[in-house]
Short mmCIF file of C-alpha atoms in Angstrom, two decimals:
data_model
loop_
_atom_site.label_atom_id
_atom_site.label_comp_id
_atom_site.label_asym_id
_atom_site.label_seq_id
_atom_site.Cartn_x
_atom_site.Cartn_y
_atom_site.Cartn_z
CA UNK A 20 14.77 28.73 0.33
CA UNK A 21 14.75 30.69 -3.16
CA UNK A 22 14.25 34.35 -3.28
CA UNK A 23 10.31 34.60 -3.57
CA UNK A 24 9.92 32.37 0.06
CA UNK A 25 13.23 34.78 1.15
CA UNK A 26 10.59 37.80 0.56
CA UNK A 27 7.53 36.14 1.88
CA UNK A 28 9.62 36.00 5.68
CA UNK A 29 11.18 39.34 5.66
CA UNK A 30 7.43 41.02 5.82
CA UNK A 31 4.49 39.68 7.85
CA UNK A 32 3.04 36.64 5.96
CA UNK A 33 0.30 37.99 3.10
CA UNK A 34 -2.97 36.33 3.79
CA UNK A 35 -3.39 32.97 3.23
CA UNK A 36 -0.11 31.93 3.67
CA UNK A 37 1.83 30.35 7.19
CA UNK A 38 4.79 29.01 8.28
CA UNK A 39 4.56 25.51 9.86
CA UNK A 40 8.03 24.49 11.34
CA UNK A 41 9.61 26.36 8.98
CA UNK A 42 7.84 24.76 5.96
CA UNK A 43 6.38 27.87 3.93
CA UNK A 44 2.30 26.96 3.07
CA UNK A 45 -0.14 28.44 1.07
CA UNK A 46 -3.55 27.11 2.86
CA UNK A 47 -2.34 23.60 2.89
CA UNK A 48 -0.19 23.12 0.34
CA UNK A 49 3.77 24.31 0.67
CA UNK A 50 5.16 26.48 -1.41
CA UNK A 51 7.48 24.70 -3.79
CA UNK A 52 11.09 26.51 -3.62
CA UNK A 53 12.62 27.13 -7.01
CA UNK A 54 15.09 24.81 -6.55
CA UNK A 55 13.20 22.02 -6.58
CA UNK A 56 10.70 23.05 -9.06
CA UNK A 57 12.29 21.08 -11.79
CA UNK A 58 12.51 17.99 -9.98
CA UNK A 59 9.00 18.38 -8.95
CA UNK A 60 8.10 18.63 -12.29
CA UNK A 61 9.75 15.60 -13.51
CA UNK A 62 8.37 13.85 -11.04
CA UNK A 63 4.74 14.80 -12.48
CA UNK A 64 5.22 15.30 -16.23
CA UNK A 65 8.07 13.31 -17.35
CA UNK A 66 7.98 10.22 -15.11
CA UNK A 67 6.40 6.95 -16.00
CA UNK A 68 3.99 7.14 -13.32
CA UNK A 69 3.24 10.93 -14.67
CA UNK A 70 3.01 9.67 -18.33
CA UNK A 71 3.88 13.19 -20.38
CA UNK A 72 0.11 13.99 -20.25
CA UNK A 73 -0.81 16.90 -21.26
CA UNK A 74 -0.89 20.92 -19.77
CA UNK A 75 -4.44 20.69 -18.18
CA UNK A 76 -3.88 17.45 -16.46
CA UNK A 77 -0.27 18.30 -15.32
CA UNK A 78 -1.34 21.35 -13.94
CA UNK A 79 -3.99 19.47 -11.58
CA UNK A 80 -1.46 16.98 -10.45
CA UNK A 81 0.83 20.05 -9.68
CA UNK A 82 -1.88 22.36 -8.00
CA UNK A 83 -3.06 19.61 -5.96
CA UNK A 84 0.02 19.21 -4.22
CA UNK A 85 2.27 22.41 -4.27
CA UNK A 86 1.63 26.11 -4.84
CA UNK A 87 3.85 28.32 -6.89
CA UNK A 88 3.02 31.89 -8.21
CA UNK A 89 2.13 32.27 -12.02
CA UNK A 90 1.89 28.08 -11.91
CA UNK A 91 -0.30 28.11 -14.78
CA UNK A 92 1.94 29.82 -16.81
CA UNK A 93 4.95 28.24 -15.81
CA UNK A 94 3.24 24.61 -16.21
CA UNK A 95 2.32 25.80 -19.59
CA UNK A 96 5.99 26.61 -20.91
CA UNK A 97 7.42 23.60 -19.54
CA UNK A 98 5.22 21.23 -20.89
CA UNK A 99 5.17 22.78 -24.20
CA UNK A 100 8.74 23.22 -24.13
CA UNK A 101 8.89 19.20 -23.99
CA UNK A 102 10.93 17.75 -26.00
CA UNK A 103 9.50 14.21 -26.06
CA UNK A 104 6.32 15.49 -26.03
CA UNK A 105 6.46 17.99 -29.30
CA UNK A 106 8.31 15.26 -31.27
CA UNK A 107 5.57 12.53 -30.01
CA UNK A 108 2.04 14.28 -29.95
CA UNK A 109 0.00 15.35 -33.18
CA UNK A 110 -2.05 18.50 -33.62
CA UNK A 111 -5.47 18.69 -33.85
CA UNK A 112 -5.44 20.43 -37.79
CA UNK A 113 -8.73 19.20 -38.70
CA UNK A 114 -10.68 15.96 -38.19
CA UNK A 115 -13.17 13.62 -40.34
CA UNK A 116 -16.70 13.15 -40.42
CA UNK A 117 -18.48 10.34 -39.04
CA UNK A 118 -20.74 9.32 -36.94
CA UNK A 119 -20.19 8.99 -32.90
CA UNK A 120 -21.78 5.94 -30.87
CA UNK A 121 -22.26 6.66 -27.48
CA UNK A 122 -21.63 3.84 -24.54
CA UNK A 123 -25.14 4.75 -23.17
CA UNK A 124 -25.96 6.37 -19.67
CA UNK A 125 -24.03 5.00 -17.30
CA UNK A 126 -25.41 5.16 -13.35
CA UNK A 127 -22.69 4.27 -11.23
CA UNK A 128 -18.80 3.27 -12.09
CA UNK A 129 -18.30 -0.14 -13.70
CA UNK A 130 -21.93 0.07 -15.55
CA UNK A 131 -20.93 0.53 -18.61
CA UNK A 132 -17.50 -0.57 -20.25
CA UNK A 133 -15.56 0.04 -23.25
CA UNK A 134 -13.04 -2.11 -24.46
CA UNK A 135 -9.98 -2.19 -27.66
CA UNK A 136 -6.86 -3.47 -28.56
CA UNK A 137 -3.92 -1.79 -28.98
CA UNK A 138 -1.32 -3.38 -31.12
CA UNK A 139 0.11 -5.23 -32.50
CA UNK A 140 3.64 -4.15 -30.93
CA UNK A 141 6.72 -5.83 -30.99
CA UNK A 142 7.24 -8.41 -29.11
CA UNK A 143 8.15 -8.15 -25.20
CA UNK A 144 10.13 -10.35 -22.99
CA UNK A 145 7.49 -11.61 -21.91
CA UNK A 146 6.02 -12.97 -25.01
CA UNK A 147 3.40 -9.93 -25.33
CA UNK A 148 2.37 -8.57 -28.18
CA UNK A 149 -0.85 -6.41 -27.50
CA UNK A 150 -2.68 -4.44 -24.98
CA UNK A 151 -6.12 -5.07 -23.71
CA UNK A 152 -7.94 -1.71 -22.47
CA UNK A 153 -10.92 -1.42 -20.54
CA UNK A 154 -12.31 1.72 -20.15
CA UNK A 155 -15.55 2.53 -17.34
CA UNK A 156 -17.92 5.12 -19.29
CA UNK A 157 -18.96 6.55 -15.86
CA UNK A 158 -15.94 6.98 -14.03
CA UNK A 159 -13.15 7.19 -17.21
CA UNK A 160 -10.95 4.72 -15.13
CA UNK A 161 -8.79 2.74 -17.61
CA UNK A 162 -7.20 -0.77 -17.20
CA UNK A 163 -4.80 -2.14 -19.09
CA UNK A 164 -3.72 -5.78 -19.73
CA UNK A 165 -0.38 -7.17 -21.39
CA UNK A 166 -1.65 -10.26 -23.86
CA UNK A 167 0.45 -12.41 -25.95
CA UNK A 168 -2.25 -12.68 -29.05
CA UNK A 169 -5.72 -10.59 -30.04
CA UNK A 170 -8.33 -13.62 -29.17
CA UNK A 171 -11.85 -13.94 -27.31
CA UNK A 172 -10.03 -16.15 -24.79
CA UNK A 173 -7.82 -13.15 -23.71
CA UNK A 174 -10.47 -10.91 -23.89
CA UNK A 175 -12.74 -13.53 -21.72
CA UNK A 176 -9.79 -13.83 -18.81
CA UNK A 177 -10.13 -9.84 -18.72
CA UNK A 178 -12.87 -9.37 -18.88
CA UNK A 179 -13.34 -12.14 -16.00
CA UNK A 180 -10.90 -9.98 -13.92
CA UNK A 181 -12.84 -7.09 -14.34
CA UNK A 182 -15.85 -8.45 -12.65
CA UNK A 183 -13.95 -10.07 -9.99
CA UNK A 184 -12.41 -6.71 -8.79
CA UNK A 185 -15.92 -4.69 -9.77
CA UNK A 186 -18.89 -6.59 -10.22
CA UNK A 187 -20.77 -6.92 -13.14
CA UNK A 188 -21.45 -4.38 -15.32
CA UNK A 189 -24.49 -3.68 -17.47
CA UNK A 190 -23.01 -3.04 -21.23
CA UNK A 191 -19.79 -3.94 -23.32
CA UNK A 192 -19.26 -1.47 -26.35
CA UNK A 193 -16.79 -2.18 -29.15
CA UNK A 194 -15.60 -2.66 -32.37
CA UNK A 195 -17.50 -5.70 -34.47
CA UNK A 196 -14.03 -7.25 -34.86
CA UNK A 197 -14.00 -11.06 -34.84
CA UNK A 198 -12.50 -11.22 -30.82
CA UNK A 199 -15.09 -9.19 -29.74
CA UNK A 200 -17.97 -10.72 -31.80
CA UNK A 201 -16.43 -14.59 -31.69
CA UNK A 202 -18.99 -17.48 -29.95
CA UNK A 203 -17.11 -17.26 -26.43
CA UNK A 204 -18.06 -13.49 -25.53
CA UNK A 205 -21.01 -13.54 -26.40
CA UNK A 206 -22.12 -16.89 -24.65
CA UNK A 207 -20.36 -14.98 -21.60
CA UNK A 208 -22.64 -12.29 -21.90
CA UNK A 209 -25.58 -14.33 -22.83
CA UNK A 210 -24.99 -15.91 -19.94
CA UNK A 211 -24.42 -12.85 -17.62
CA UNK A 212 -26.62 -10.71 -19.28
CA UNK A 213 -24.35 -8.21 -20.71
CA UNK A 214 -25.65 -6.08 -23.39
CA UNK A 215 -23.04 -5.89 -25.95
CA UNK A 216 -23.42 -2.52 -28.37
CA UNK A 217 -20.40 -2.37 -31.72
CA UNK A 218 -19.33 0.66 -33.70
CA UNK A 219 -19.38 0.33 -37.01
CA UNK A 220 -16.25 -0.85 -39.06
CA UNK A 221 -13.32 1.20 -39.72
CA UNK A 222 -15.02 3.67 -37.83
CA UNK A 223 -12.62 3.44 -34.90
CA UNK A 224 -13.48 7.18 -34.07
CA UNK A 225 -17.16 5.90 -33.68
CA UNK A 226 -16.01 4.25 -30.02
CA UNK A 227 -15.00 7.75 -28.79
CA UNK A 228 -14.27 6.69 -25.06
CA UNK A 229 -11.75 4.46 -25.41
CA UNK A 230 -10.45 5.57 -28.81
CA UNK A 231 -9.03 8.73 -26.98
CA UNK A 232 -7.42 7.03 -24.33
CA UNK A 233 -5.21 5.22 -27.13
CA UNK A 234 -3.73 7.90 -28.12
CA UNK A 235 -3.26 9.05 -24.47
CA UNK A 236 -1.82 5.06 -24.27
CA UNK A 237 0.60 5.80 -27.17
CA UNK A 238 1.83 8.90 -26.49
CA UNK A 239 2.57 8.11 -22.92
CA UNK A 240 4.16 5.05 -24.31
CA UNK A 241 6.43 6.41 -27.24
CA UNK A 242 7.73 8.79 -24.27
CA UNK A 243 9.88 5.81 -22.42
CA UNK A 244 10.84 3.66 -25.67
CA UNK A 245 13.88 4.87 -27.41
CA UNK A 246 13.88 4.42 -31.65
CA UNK A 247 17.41 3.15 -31.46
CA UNK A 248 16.35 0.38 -28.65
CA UNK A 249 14.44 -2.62 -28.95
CA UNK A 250 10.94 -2.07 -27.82
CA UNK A 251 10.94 -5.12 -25.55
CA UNK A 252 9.69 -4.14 -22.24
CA UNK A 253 6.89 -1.88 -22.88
CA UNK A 254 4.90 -3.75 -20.81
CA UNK A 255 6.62 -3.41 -17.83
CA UNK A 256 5.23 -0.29 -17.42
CA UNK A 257 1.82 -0.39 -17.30
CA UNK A 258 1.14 -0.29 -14.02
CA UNK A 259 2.28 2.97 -14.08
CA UNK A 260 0.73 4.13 -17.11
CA UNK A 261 -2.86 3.50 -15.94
CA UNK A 262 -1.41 5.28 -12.53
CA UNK A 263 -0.96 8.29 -14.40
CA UNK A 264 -4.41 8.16 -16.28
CA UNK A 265 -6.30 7.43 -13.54
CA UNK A 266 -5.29 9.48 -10.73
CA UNK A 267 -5.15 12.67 -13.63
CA UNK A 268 -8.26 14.30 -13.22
CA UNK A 269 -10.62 13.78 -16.87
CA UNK A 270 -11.20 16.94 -19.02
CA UNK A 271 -15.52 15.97 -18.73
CA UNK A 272 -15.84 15.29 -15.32
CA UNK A 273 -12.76 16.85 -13.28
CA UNK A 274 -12.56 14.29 -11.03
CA UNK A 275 -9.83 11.79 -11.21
CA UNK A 276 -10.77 8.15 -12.21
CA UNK A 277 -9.10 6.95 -8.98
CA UNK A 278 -10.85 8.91 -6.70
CA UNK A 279 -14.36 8.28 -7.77
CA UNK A 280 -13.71 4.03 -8.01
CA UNK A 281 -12.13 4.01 -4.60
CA UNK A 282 -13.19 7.33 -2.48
CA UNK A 283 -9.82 8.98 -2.56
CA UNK A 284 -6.96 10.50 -4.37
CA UNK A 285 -3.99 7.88 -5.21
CA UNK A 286 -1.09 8.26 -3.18
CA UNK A 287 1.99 9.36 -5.85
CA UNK A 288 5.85 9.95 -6.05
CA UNK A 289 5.40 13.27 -5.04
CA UNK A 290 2.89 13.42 -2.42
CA UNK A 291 3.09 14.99 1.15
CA UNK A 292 1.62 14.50 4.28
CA UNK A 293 0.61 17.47 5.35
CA UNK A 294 -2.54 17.85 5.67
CA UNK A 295 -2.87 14.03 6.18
CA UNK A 296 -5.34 13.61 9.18
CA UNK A 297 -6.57 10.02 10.97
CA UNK A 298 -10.55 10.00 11.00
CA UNK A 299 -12.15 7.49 13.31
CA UNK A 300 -13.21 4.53 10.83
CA UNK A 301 -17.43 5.66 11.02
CA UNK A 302 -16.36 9.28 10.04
CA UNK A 303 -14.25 8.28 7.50
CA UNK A 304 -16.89 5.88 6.11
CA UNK A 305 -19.28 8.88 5.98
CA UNK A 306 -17.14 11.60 4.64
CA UNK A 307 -16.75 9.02 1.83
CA UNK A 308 -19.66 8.52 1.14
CA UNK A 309 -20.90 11.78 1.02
CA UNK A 310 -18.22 12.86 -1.21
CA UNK A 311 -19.11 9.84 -3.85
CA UNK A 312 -22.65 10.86 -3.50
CA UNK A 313 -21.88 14.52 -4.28
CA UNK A 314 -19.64 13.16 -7.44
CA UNK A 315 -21.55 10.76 -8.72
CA UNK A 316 -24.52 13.81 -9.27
CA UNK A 317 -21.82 16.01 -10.95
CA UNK A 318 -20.71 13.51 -12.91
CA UNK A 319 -24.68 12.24 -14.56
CA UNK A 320 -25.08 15.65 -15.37
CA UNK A 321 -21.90 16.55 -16.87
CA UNK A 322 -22.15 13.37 -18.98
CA UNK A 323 -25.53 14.22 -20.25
CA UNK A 324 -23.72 17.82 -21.14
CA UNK A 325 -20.62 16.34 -22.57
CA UNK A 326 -22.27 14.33 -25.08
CA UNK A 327 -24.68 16.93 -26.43
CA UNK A 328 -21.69 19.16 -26.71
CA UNK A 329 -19.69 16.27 -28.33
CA UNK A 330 -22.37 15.61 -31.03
CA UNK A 331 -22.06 19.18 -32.41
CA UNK A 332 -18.81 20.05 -31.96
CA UNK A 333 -17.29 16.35 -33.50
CA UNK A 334 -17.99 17.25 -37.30
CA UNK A 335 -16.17 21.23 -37.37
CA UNK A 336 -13.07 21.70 -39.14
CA UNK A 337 -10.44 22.99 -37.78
CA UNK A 338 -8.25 25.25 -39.94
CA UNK A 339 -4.14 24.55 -40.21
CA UNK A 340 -1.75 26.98 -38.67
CA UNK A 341 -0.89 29.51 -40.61
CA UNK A 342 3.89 29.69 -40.63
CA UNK A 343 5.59 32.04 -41.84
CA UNK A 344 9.81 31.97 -42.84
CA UNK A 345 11.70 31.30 -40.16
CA UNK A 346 9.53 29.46 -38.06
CA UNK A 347 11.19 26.77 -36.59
CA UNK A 348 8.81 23.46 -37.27
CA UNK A 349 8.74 19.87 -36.86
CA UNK A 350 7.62 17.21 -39.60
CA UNK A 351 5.50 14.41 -39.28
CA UNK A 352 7.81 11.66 -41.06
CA UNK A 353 6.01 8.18 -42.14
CA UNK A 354 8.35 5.33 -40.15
CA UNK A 355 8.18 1.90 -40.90
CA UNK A 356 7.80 -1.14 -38.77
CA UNK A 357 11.38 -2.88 -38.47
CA UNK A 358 10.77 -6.64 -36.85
CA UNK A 359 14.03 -7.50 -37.49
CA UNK A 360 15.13 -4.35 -35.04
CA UNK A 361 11.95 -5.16 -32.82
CA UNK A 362 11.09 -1.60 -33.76
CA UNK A 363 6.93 -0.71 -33.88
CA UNK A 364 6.16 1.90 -36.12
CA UNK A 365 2.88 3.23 -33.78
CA UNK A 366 5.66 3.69 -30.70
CA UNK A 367 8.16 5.78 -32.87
CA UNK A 368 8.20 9.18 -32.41
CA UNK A 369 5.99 10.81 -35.31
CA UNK A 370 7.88 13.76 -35.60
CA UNK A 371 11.29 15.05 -36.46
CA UNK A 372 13.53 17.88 -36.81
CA UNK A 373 13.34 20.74 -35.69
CA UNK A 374 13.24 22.12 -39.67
CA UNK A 375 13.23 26.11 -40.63
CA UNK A 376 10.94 27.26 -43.33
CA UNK A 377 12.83 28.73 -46.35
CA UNK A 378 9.78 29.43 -48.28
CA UNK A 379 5.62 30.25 -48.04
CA UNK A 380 4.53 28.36 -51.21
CA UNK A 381 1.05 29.39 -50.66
CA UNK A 382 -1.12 29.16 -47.17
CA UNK A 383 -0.82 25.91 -46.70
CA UNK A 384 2.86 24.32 -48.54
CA UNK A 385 6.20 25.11 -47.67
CA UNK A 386 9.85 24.48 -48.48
CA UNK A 387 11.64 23.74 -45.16
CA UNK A 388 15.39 22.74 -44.38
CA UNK A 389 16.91 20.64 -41.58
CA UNK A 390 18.47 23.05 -38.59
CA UNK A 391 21.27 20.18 -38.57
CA UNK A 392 22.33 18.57 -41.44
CA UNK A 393 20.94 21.39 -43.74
CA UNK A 394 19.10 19.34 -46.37
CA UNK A 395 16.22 20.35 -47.22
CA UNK A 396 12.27 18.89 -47.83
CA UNK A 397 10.10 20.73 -50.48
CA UNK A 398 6.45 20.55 -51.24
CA UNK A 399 5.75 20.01 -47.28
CA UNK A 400 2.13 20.15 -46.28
CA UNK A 401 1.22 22.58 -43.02
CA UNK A 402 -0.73 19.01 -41.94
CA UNK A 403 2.17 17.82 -41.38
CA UNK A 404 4.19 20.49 -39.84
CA UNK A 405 3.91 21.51 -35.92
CA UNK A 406 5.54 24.48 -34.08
CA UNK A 407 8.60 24.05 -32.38
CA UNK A 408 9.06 25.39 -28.96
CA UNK A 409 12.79 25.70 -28.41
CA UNK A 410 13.84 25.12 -24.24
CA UNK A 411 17.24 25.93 -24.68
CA UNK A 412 19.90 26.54 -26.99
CA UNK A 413 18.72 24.63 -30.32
CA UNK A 414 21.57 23.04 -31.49
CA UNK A 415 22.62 21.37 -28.01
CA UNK A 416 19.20 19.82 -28.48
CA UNK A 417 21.05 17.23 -30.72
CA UNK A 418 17.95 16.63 -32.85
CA UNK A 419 17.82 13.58 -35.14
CA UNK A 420 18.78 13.66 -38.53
CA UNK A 421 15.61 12.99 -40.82
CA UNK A 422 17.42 11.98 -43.42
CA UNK A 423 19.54 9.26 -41.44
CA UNK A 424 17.16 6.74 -41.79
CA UNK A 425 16.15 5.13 -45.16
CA UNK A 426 12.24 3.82 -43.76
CA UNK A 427 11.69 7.70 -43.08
CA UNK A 428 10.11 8.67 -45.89
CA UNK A 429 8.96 12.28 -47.21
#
């Protein structure tokens, strides 16, 4: 073991933790040895089934499983010290007004449902171009569906799927786009009594459930699609992409989507056995059940709190950062769609660099200049500039040049 379990042994055991055939535990979770901390980590940040999500929702994968001592502030350097995810995720500078359209009360999971489309993307092997997502308002469990073209019969088969793995739910909310509003989905839910509710055009911020997911969705996909590849088998994984969503506990209700659909946590790469015990099957079915009763309370309430909170919080600004010279920064670069390279614009990375600022033009423009290849971009707007977190030595980073590439413009 690494020094900090080494110290643990050579004292009596502080309280709370044990040793259980020589496996070091903190209550019931082992204490993770530095040397496998990394690994660990990749196997619940960086791996497909882990989905580069974010600090909060890494750190209640990690906790769940393992303990380690300052893990909130090691989580927090690592995953801000991610590459992929600094050149891939935006900052929240400021946002829009408009107006948002709730998906209603939901009562139970599967009640009410959100649905999109995300694409188009370039074409995969298997003849897909665009993803289907589902979202349950109640439970925030996502599914996601691989379609070769943006039509009501897609939408129908999904939807159709849906029901036969859940039931029938009570309300459909989406855009008014022509697959969602077309004769055949709305004879199905004429015919099974479906409410349907649509957020206003070009007002994709409107449908705030599922709107947030996609750009959980793209993020999580831009992280395993390489710019100089062809973008041909994105939808291989996702499987493992709504794996990583749903058994990530949800910033509103802290309980993962998984759990509260089937009554326990998803089994993953890194889990243990530990604490793993066999209930006879009438105790199990009442633990259960007690536990979705409990949840499904928490849940109604917190709902009814998140929205409220939502409503006044949606319409602040939020101020840019302020950078100084020196900083080290990334730029958001416009990319353009290549279909002769099968290259998507939405699943490039947004951001390149890293860049130094050379010069404060006033609080919110700045001259900066490529760490690499030296050549500089004037004139850049803090909107489009994000603080880079160096892990490392900078310049074995090997960062792309931003001028390489003639569709990157300034």
């Amino acid at each position: 073991g690494d020094s900090y379990c080494k110290q643990l042994r050579q004292a009596s055991l502080p309280l709370g933790f044990s040793d259980e055939s020589g496996i070091l535990l903190f209550g019931s979770r082992p204490v993770l040895p530095e040397c496998l901390q990394n690994e660990v980590f990749n196997l619940l940040h960086d791996h497909p089934t882990s989905g580069h999500l974010g600090i909060g929702r890494t750190l209640q994968r990690f906790s769940r499983l393992y303990y380690l001592p300052n893990m909130k502030e090691w989580i927090t350097d690592k995953v801000n010290q991610c590459e992929t995810c600094q050149r891939i995720k935006r900052t929240n500078y400021s946002f829009g007004h408009t107006k948002l359209v709730h998906a209603g009360a939901a009562s139970h999971p599967f009640d009410v449902l959100a649905i999109d489309t995300f694409g188009p993307l370039p074409p995969s092997r298997s003849g897909n171009r665009y993803v289907i997502v589902v979202q349950c308002a109640f439970s925030r469990y996502v599914s996601l569906f691989a379609v070769p073209e943006n039509n009501d019969q897609h939408l129908v088969r999904c939807l159709s799927h849906i029901i036969g793995e859940h039931g029938l739910f009570r309300v459909l909310l989406s855009d008014n786009g022509a697959p969602y509003s077309g004769t055949l989905i709305r004879s199905l839910a004429k015919y099974l009594g479906i409410e349907q509710r649509f957020a206003p055009a070009y007002h994709a911020s409107s449908n705030g459930l599922v709107e947030r997911f996609m750009e959980t969705l793209k993020n999580m996909m831009s992280s395993y699609l390489q710019v100089n590849q062809k973008q041909d088998t994105w939808d291989v994984h996702l499987p493992e992409f709504q794996l990583a969503y749903n058994s990530s506990p949800h910033q509103t209700t802290k309980y993962t989507p998984f759990s509260l659909v089937h009554g326990h946590e998803a089994r993953l790469l890194a889990s243990h056995n530990i604490d793993t015990v066999q209930l006879p099957l009438g105790e199990y079915v009442f633990q259960q059940r007690e536990f979705l009763t409990q949840a499904h309370k928490v849940i109604l309430a917190e709902n009814r709190r998140s929205q409220a909170h939502n409503a006044v919080q949606f319409n602040k600004h939020r101020k840019p950062p302020t950078f100084v010279a020196n900083d080290l920064v990334l730029v958001d670069c416009p990319v353009l769609s290549n279909a002769a390279r099968g290259r998507s614009q939405k699943l490039i990375p947004r951001f390149r660099g890293p860049f130094r600022i050379t010069d404060v033009l006033s609080t919110d423009r700045y001259n900066v200049v490529h760490i690499s290849s030296h050549k500089p971009m004037n004139n850049v707007h803090a909107s489009r500039l994000k603080r880079y977190l160096c892990n490392g030595d900078i310049a074995s980073a090997n960062p792309p040049d931003v001028t390489s590439d003639p569709s990157i413009g300034d």
